[in-house]
Structure formats: C-alpha cells, structure tokens
XYZ file of C-alpha atoms in Angstrom:
578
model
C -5.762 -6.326 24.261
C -4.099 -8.107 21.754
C -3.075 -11.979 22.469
C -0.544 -13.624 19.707
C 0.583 -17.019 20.381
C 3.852 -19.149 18.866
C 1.665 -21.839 18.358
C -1.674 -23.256 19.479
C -5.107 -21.517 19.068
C -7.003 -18.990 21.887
C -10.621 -20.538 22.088
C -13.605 -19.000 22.980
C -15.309 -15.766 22.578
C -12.952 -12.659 20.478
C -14.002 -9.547 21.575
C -12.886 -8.113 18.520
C -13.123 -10.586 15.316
C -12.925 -8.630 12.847
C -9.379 -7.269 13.752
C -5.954 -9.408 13.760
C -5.138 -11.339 16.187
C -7.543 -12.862 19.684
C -8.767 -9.429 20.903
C -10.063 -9.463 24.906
C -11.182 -6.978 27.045
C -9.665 -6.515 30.464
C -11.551 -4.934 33.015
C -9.418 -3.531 35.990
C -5.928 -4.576 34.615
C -7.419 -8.337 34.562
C -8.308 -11.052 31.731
C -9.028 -14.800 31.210
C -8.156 -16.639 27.730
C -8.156 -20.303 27.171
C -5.063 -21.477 24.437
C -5.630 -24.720 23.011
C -2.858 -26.841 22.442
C -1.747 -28.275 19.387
C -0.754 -32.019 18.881
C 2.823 -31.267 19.024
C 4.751 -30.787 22.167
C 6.588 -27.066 22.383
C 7.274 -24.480 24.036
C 5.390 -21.372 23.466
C 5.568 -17.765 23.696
C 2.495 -15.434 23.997
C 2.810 -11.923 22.908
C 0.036 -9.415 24.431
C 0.009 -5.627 23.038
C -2.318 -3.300 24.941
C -2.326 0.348 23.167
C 1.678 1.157 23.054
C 1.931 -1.602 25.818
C 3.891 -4.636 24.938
C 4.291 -8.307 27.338
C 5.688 -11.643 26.604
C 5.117 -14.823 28.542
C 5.997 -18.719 27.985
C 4.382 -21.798 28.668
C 5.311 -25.130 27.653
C 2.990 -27.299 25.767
C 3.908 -30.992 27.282
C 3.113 -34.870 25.490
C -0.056 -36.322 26.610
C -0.322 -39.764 27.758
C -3.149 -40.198 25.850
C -5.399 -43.726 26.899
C -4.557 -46.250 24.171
C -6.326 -47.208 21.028
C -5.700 -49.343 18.429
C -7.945 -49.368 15.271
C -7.642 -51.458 11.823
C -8.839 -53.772 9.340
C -7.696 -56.742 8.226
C -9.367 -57.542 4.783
C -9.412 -61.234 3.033
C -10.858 -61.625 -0.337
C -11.351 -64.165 -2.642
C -12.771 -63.830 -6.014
C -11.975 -62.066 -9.613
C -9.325 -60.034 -9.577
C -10.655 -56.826 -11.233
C -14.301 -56.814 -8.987
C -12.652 -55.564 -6.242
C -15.387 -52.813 -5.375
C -13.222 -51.387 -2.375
C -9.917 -51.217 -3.470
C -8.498 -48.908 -5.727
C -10.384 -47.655 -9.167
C -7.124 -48.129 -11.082
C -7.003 -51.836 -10.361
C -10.897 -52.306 -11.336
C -11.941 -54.245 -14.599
C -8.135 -54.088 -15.573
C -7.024 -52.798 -19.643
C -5.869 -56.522 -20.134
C -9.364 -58.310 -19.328
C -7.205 -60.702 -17.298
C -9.999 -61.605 -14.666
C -8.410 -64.866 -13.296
C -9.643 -65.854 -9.638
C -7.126 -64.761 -6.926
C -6.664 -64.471 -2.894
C -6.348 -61.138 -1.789
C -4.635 -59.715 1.427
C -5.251 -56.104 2.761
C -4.507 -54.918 6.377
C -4.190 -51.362 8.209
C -3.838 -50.259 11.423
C -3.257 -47.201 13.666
C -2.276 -47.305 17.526
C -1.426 -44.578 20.141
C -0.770 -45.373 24.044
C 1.378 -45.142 26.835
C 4.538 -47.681 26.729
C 5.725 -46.811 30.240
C 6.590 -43.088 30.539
C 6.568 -42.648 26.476
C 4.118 -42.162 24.145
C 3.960 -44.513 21.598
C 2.289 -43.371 18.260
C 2.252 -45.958 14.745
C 0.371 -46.888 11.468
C 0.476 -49.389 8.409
C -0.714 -49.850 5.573
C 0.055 -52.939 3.287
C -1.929 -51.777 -0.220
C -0.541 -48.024 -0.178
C 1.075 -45.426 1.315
C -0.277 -43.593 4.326
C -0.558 -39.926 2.813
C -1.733 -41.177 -0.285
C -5.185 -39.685 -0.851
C -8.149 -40.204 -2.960
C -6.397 -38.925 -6.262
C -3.341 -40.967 -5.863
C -1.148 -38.206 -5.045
C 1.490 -38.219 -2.300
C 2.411 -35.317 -0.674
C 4.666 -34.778 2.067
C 2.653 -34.342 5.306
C -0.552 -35.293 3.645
C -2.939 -33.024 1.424
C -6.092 -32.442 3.295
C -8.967 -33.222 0.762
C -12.328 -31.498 0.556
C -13.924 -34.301 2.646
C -11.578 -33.307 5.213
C -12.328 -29.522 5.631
C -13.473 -27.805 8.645
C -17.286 -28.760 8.872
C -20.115 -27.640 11.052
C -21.207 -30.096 13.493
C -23.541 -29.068 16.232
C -22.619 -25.328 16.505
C -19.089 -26.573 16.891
C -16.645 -26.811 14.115
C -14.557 -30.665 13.679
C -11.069 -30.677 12.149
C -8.507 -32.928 10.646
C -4.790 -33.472 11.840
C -2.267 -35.454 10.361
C -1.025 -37.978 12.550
C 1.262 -40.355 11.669
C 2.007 -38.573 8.348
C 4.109 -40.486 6.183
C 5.273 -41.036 2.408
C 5.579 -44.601 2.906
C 3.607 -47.397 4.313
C 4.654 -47.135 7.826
C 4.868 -44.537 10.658
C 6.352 -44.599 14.390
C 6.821 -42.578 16.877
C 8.169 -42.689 20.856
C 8.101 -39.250 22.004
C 8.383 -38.281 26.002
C 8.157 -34.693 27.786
C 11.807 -34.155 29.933
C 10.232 -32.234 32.685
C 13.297 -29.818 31.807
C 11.365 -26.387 31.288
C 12.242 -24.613 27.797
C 13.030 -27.800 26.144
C 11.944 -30.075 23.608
C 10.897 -33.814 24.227
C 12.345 -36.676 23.377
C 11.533 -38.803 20.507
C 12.637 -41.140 17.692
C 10.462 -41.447 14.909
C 10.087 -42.603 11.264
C 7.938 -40.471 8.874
C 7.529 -36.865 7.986
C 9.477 -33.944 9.725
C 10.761 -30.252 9.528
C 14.306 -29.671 10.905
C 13.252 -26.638 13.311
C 16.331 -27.990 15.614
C 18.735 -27.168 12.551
C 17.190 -23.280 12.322
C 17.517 -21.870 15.458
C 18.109 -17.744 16.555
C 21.932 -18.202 16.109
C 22.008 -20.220 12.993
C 22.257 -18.309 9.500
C 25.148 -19.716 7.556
C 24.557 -23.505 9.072
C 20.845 -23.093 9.214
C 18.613 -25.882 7.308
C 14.939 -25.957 6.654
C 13.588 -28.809 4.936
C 10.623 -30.549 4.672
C 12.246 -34.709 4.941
C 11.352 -38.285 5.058
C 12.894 -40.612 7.048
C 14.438 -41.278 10.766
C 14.698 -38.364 13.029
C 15.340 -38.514 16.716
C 15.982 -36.140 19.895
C 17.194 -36.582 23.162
C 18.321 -33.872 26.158
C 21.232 -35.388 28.147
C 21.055 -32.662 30.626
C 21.679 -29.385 29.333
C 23.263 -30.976 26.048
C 20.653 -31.680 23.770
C 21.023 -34.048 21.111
C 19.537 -34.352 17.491
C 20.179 -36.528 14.442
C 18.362 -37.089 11.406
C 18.770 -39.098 8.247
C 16.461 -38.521 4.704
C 15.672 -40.735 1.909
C 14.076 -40.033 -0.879
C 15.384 -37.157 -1.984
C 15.244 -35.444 -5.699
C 17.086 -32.861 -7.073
C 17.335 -29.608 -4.361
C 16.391 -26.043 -5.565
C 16.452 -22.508 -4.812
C 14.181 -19.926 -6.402
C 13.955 -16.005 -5.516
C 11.420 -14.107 -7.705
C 11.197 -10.005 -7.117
C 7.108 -9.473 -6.874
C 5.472 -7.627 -9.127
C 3.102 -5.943 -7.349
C 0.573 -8.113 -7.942
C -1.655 -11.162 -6.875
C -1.518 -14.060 -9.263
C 1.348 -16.606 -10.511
C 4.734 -16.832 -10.343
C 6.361 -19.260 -12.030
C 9.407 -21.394 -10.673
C 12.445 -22.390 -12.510
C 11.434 -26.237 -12.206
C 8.311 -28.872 -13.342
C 7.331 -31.488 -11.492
C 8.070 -30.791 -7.771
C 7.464 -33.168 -4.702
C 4.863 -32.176 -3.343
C 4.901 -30.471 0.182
C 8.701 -30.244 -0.014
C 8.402 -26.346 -0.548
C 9.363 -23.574 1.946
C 8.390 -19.871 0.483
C 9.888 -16.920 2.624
C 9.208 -13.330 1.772
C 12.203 -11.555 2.342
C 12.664 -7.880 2.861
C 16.047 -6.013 2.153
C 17.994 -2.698 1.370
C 17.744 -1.571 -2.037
C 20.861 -2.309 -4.356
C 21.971 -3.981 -1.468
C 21.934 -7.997 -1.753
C 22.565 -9.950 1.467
C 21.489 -7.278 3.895
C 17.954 -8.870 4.938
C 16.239 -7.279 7.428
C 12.804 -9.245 7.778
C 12.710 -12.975 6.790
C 8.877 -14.405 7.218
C 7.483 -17.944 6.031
C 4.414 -18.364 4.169
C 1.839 -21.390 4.957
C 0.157 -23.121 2.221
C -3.473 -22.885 2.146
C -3.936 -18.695 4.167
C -0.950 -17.640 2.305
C -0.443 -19.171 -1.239
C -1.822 -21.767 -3.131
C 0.758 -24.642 -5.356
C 0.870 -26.480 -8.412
C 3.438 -29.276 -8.101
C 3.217 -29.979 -11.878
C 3.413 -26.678 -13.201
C 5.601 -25.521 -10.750
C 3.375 -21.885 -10.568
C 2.875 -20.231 -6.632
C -0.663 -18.472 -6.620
C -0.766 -15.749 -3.731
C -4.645 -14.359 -3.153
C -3.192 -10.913 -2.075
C -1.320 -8.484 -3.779
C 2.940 -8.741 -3.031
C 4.307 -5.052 -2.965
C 7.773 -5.173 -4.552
C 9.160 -1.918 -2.168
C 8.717 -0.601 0.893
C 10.334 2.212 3.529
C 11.548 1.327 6.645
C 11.052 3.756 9.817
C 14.195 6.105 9.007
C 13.373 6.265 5.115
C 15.533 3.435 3.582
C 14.032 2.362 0.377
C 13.004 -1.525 0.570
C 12.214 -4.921 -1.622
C 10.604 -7.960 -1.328
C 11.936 -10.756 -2.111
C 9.454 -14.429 -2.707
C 12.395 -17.094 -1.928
C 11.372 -20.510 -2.608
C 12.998 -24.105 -1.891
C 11.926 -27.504 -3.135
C 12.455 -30.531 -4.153
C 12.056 -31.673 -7.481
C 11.684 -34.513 -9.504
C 15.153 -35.300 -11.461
C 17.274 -38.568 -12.883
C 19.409 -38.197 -9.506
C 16.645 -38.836 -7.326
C 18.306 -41.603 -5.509
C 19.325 -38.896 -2.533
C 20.171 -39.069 1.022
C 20.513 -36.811 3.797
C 22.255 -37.406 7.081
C 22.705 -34.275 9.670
C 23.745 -34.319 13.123
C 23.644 -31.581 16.090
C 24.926 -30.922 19.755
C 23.290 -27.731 21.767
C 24.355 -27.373 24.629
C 22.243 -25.262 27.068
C 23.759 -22.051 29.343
C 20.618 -20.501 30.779
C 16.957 -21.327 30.326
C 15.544 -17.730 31.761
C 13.415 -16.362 29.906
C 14.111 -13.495 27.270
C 17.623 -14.508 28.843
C 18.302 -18.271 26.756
C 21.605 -18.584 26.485
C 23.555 -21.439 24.733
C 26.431 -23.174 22.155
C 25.902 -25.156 19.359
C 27.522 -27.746 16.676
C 25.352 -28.693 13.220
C 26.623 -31.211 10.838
C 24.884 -31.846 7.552
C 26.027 -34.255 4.768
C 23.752 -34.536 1.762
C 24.541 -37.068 -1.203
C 23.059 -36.918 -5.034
C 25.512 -39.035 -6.889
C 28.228 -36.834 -8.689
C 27.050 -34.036 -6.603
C 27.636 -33.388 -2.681
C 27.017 -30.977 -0.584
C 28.733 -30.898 3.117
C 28.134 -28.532 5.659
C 29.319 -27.853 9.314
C 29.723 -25.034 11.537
C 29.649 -24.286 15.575
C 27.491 -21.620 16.817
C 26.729 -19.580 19.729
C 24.026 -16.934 21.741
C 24.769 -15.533 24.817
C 22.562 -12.991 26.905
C 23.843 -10.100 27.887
C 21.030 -9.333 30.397
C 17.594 -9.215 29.534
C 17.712 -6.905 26.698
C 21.255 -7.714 25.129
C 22.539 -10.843 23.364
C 25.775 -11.789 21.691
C 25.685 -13.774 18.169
C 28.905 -16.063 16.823
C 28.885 -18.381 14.252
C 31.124 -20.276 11.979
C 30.144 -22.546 8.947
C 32.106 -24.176 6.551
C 31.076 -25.850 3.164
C 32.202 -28.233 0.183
C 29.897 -29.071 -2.769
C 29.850 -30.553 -6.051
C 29.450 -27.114 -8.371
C 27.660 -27.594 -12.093
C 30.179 -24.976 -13.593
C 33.031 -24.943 -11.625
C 33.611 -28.393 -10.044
C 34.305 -28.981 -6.476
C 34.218 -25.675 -4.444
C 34.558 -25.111 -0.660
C 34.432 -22.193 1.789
C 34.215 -20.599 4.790
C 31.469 -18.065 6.329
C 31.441 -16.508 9.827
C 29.438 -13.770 11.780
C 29.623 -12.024 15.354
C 26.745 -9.956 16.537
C 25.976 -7.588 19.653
C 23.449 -5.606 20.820
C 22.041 -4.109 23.915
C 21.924 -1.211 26.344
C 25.091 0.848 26.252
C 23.598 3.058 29.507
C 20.567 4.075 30.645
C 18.692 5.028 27.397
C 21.657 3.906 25.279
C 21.073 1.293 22.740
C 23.819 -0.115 20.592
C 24.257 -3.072 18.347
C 27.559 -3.934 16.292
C 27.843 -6.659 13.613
C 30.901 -8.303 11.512
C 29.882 -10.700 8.921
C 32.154 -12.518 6.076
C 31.425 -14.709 3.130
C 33.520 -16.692 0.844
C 33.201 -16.678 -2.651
C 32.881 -20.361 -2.771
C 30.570 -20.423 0.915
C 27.215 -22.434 -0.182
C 23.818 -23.071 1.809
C 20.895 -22.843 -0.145
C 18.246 -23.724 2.505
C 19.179 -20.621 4.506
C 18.368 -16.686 4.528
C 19.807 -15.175 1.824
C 23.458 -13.787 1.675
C 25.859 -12.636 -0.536
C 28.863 -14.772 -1.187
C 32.304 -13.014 -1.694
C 31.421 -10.541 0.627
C 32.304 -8.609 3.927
C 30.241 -6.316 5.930
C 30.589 -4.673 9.417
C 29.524 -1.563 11.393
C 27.754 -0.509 14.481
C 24.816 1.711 15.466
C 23.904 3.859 18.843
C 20.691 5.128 19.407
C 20.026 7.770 22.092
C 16.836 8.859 24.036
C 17.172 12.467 24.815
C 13.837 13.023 26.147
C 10.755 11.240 25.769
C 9.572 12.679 22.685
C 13.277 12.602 21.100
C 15.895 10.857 19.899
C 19.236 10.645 18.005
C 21.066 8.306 16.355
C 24.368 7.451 14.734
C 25.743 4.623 12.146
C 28.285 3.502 10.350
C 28.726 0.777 7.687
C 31.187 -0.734 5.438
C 31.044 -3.378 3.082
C 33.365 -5.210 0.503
C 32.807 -7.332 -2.223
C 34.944 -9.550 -4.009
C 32.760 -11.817 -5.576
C 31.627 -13.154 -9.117
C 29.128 -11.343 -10.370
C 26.592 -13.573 -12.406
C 26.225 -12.830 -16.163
C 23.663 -11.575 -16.937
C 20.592 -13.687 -19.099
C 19.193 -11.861 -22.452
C 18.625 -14.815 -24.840
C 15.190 -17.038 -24.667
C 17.636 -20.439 -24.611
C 19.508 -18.440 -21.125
C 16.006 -17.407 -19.525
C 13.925 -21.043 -19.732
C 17.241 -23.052 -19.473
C 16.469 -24.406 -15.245
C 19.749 -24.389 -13.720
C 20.770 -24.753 -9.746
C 23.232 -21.716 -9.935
C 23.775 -19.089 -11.979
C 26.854 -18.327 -14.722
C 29.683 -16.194 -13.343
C 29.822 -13.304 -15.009
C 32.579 -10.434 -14.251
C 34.511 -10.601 -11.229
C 33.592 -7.655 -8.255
C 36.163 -5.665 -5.911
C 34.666 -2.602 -4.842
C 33.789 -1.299 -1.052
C 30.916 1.217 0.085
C 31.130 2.890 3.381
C 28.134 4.797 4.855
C 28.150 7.120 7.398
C 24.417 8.180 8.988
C 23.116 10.608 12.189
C 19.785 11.465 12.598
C 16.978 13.337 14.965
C 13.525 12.114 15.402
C 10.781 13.911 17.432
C 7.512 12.682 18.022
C 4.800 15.370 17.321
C 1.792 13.391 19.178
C 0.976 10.944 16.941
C 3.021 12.126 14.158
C 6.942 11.509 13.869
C 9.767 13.977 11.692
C 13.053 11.921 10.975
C 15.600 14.121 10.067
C 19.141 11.968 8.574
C 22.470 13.224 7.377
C 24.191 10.386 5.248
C 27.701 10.099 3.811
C 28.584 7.933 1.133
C 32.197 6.703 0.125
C 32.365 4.464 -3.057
C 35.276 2.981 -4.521
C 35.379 0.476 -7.279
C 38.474 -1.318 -7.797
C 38.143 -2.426 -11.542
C 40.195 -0.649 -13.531
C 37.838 1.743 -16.020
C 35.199 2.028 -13.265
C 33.183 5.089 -13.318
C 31.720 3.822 -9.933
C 33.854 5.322 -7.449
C 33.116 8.696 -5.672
C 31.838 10.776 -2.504
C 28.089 11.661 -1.791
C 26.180 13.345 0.783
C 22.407 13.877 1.709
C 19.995 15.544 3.607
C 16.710 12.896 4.190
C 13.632 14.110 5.714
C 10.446 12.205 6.446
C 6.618 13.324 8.243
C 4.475 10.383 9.026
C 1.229 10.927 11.185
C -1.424 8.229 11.214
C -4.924 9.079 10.071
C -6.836 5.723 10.902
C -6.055 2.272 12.133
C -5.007 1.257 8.374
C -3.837 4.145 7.210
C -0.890 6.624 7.634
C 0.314 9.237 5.346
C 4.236 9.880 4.827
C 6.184 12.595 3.150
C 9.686 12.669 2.249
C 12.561 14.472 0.822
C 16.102 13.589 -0.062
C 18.078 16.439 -0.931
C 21.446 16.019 -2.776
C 24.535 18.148 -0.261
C 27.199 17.604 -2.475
C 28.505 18.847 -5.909
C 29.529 15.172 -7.226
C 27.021 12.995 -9.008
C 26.421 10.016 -6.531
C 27.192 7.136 -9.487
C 24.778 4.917 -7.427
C 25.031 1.698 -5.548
C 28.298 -0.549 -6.063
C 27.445 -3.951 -7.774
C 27.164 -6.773 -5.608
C 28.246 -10.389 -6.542
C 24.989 -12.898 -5.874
C-alpha cells in the first residue's frame, strides 16, 4: 500500500524504497505508519492506493506549546576597527587603512514559549539580517548552505528548518490552534510568508501566490475566517511561460537579477492549439525539482521536460514551465496590501463547503494593479461540488494605459444517477481582465460546455461532450527581429484583433480488455472565423481510435489512429488571443 501525505513525512521503515511514495505492507486488511509533523500547523490529507483501491483521510496537524527558550549573544568590543576577527570579512583590514580605535555593539537573540494560550516565536539581529548567510546573500526564506545539509549523526540523520525566516533584522510570531477542526490557526506575524489563504480550490481569476515580506495575520471568528496581509519590499513583478524542449538543462527567463526565493515555477499541462484550457497545474520545489540562478535569471531542471503528451481519450497535450518572480528594477519601492473574508458552510470531509471575498491592491509608482472578486464552493454530496467566481481588475498597462475588466466562472460536477457522471462549466474573460500570479487563461475569451459519462457495465463505458468557445481578443504580434526577442517586457504587443468561435462535438466507447483499454471517439468540429478574408472557417469530422495495454510497472504501449470522415480540409485550430 501506497501512503501520500499533504504535508509532513511517514517515518520509519518503507517496505518498498525504491518505489514512489511510503510503501507498507498490511497483513489482514491492517497497518501501522507513524507521520511526522512539520513545524507548521495544517491540516492534512493522506491519500492511500492499494492495487486499483483508492482512500483518503484527514488529520489536523495542531501548534505546539513548545517549553520556552531564549538564546543570544550580546557582544561588546573595544579595539581597532578593522581586527574584528568575528564579524564580517568585508569589514576586516578596511580598503581605506582607517584603523582608528572604536566601541563596538553586537547583539542577537532567538526566543520561543508559551504567552498564555499562544505561541510566541521571535529573533534579532542588530549587525545583519536574519537570512543573510555566509556569502552575503539574502534570499527570501533563507538559502540552506552546505554546512546546513542533512548529515549523519549516530545512524540518524539531523536537519535544518527555517524558523523565524526573515529579510530583515527582526522576526515575530503569535500563532494559536482554534480547536475548530479543518481550520487554520491564528497568528500575526512579521517576516516571510506564502499567501496559501489567497489560492484556495475556488479561486482562479482572484487567486495570488507570492512569496512576500512583511505583516501577515489570521484569525477564525467562528465560521468566518479572516486574513490580511501587507508586503514591502517589492521589485518589479513578472510572468514567464517557456514551452520545454524536451530536454534537461537551462531555460532562460526574460529578466536579470531576480530576488531571490521570490519565484513560483508551475508546469502546466493543456490542449493543443488551445490556450487557457489547463487541465493539470503542478508546482515545482527548488532543490528535488529545479535548481536557480538569481543573477542570470537561467532555471536548471535535472530531468528531462517532455513538451507533449496524450491524455486518456487521445487529446494531444503541452507543457507549459510558467514562472513568477520578482525582480530587481528602478521601481522597487513596492507595496502590497490584500485582504480576505471566508466564510465557512460545512467542514465534512470531501464535503467542505464555503463563500469567499479576496481583495488585493498592489502599488509600483506609475503602475497599479487592483484586484477583487467574491467566490464560492458548494458540495453537492460527497462526490459533487459547485464552483462560482467573480473577479474584477484595474492596472496600470505599459502599452495601453489604464485598463480594467471583468472575469467570471461557474462550475458543476457530480453524479447525474447511479453510474452517471456529469460536469458543466461556463467561463468568461475580458480583454482587459489581468492576474498574473494565477493559472493561466486566455483574456478576451468565452468558453462553456458540459460532459456525461456513462457506465454501462463494468468493463464499459460511453461518453458524450460538447464545447464551444469564442474569442475576441488581441492577438499579440508576433516577435522576428533580435531587438523584439531580448527586449524584457511585462506584456506582450497587440498584434491583430481575434473574433472567431470553435464548437466541438465528441461521443465515445471504451472497453476494458483486462488490462488493456480501446477508446473509440467520434468528433465534430464547427469553425468560424469572423475576419473578413479568413480561410479559417469550416466543418470537420473524425474517427479517433486508441489501444493501450501496460507491459510493466513503467511502461505501457499505445496505438492510435485518427481518421479524417469528412470531404473538407479541417483548416486547423482557430487562433487564440494570449
């Protein structure tokens, strides 16, 4: 059996370690694992697959009332002022020889303890700031250095966690568990944080993930949770999304000199010709995943990064790397203040119900950004849920000036009747709708359709969709001179405007063969291109047939054929405005 936690580590003996994942063996339907908390309080969800078996549980990792400690030095020194041997290299025997006799002052200190029901976490520093490391660099969150690697020590292993991570001097933190089960805890703090309160299931359009400095706090009235959060700090925001090659190695990003530890790298996977349908969104972790050069502004991944990929009824994929960051500009004198009101419906589990409000106000001199939106899930038993969401924007554009918009989805899905699954979707865009520090979607753009699948027996089923899409965008112009390629920018030219539609129409069969599967898909096509002079517009159908069986653990083998039903040339997939 196969145990994958949210967060948190399984400790002890894997049955299996050479496989992914904590393997253990049960023996008569029963097993014992130990998960190790981490240091911050969550909630957590355990996935366990057992052969073509599949369980969920939760448990909620609570704050520790740890005993106190307090630890420091307080250092007084009197003497020449560049034979400091324990300070910093760059202040010993000093370029200007200027060796004059002076009192030094140096103090630094770290606590953690109780205050009442809270726990109270802080540090200073008065000579530097608390993530600064060896090298003088300051990263967000702290760079781990090779002193600070995992280490044997007795058999065991000993590891190093960030604190009170800070870019600054100074670090606090009052955090408290609620005793409310599925929540978060409340805390106020000043240092380091994610936003993972401004990204949850129903957010898209208002989500925000950022890696920040400053004040954050969180507080459950109740049901209604509260969160607000304010940034300093903050350089010039951008977004990056490179198509892989195929290949391990570097990419390069569009920008030099980024903060450090302000990135967030997401491979996204998506329809082919098809921007702003993304089907599979997953973040990457510095260190396992890729490695970053803040100066060069290069991403190294170790492994290879397919650019395509088929889904389980044929559709061609592609990857996407998407990358956001901060980087170092002459408007660097940034803020960021963001506010947000959840309030809680039901706390069952695989049944969470609730309605939210985000507001997020971002300042960079000349150029703003304001975003705010209301958003909702509700279950619809324990296998349905209902998505709604609204978002509205204003920003400060580089070409156009001031621009503002509105964006707005409503999603469903969940059993129709016994061994009837459908899901329906309705999704809109403005042209002038912004959020960079979200999944990616196409502005100018509307898209709905719904999908039934049926279970005939249990070796069959069938399935039915339909989709429909238009796009009224700007498409951006496209960049064939060296000045138009290396020139950094935060959004592209407009190019050529876009009003066209596509409607597809799709039923299938697929019968499991044993192991093996056969998909067979009729899809219709309708294409119309409203630009005058458009050869772009036009009717297609085809027959799609796949075989997969799996010959090992790692290895399957697929077949398929797509087979052209109609006389017309399909003139291929409409152009979509980005």
């Amino acid at each position: 059996m196969v145990m994958i936690p949210t967060a948190g580590e399984f400790v002890g003996k894997d049955f299996k370690p050479d496989e992914p994942g904590f393997q253990v063996e049960a023996k008569a339907g029963q097993f014992t694992a130990i998960l190790r908390s981490q240091l911050k309080a969550e909630t957590v969800r355990i996935r366990a697959i057992a052969n073509d078996l599949e369980a969920f549980t939760q448990l909620q990792f609570e704050t520790a009332l740890r005993p106190s400690l307090v630890s420091g030095v307080i250092d007084l020194r009197l003497g020449a002022r560049g034979t400091n041997y324990y300070g910093s290299f760059r202040d010993f025997l000093p370029p200007d020889k200027d060796n004059r006799t002076q009192l030094d002052f140096h103090s630094a200190i770290f606590a953690t303890g109780a205050v009442g029901e809270w726990l109270f976490t802080g540090a200073y520093n008065s000579s530097r700031n608390l993530n600064e490391d060896c090298n003088c660099d300051n990263r967000l969150f702290k760079t781990y250095q090779f002193s600070e690697q995992n280490y044997p020590v007795y058999g065991d292993s000993s590891k190093v966690d960030a604190t009170a991570p800070s870019i600054d001097s100074f670090f606090l933190r009052f955090e408290r568990s609620t005793r409310i089960p599925g929540s978060d805890p409340d805390y106020a703090m000043w240092g380091d944080y994610n936003t993972e309160e401004f990204a949850r299931q129903s957010q898209q359009f208002t989500s925000i993930t950022r890696q920040l400095h400053g004040f954050k706090a969180n507080y459950n009235l109740g049901n209604l949770q509260i969160t607000g959060l304010y940034g300093n700090h903050l350089e010039g925001f951008q977004r990056d999304t490179i198509p892989p090659d195929g290949t391990s190695g570097y990419y390069f990003l569009s920008r030099r000199l980024l903060q450090p530890g302000s990135e967030n790298v997401f491979i996204e996977l998506e329809e082919l010709n098809r921007p702003g349908t993304v089907l599979e969104r997953k973040q990457l972790n510095r260190g396992p995943d890729y490695e970053i050069d803040y100066d060069r502004g290069t991403l190294l991944f170790r492994e290879p990064i397919l650019r395509t990929d088929i889904d389980q009824t044929g559709q061609v994929l592609v990857r996407r790397i998407v990358v956001s960051y901060q980087y170092d500009s002459q408007n660097s004198d940034g803020n960021i203040f963001a506010g947000r009101l959840q309030y809680k419906l039901s706390r069952k589990l695989n049944q969470e119900s609730w309605i939210g409000a985000t507001y997020v106000q971002e300042n960079h001199g000349v150029r703003d950004f304001q975003l705010y939106g209301a958003d909702a899930l509700i279950a619809l038993g324990d296998q349905g849920k209902l998505i709604a969401e609204y978002a509205h924007s204003s920003n400060d554009s580089d070409v156009v000036g001031k621009v503002r918009g509105d964006a707005y989805r409503l999603e469903a899905e969940g059993q129709i009747a016994n061994g009837i699954l459908g899901r329906a979707y309705y999704r809109f865009a403005d042209t002038g709708f912004a959020n960079n520090a979200t999944i990616s979607f196409v502005p100018g753009q509307t898209r709905y359709g719904a999908q039934v699948t049926a279970k005939l027996t249990s070796s069959t089923n069938v399935r039915a969709q339909y989709d429909h899409e238009d796009n009224f965008g700007i498409a951006p112009q496209p960049l064939d001179t060296f000045e138009e390629l290396f020139a950094p920018r935060s959004e592209a030219i407009p190019g050529s405007n876009v009003d066209n539609s596509l409607t597809t129409i799709s039923a299938g069969i697929q019968q499991r063969l044993g192991s093996a599967t056969l998909d067979v898909d009729w899809i219709h096509r309708h294409r119309e291109d409203r630009i005058p002079d458009s050869a772009l517009s036009g009717d297609s159908d085809q027959l799609r047939s796949r075989f997969s069986v799996p010959i090992a653990k790692n290895l399957t083998f697929q077949a398929q054929n797509e087979l052209s039903l109609s006389s017309q040339k399909d003139p291929g997939r409409c152009i979509m405005a980005v």
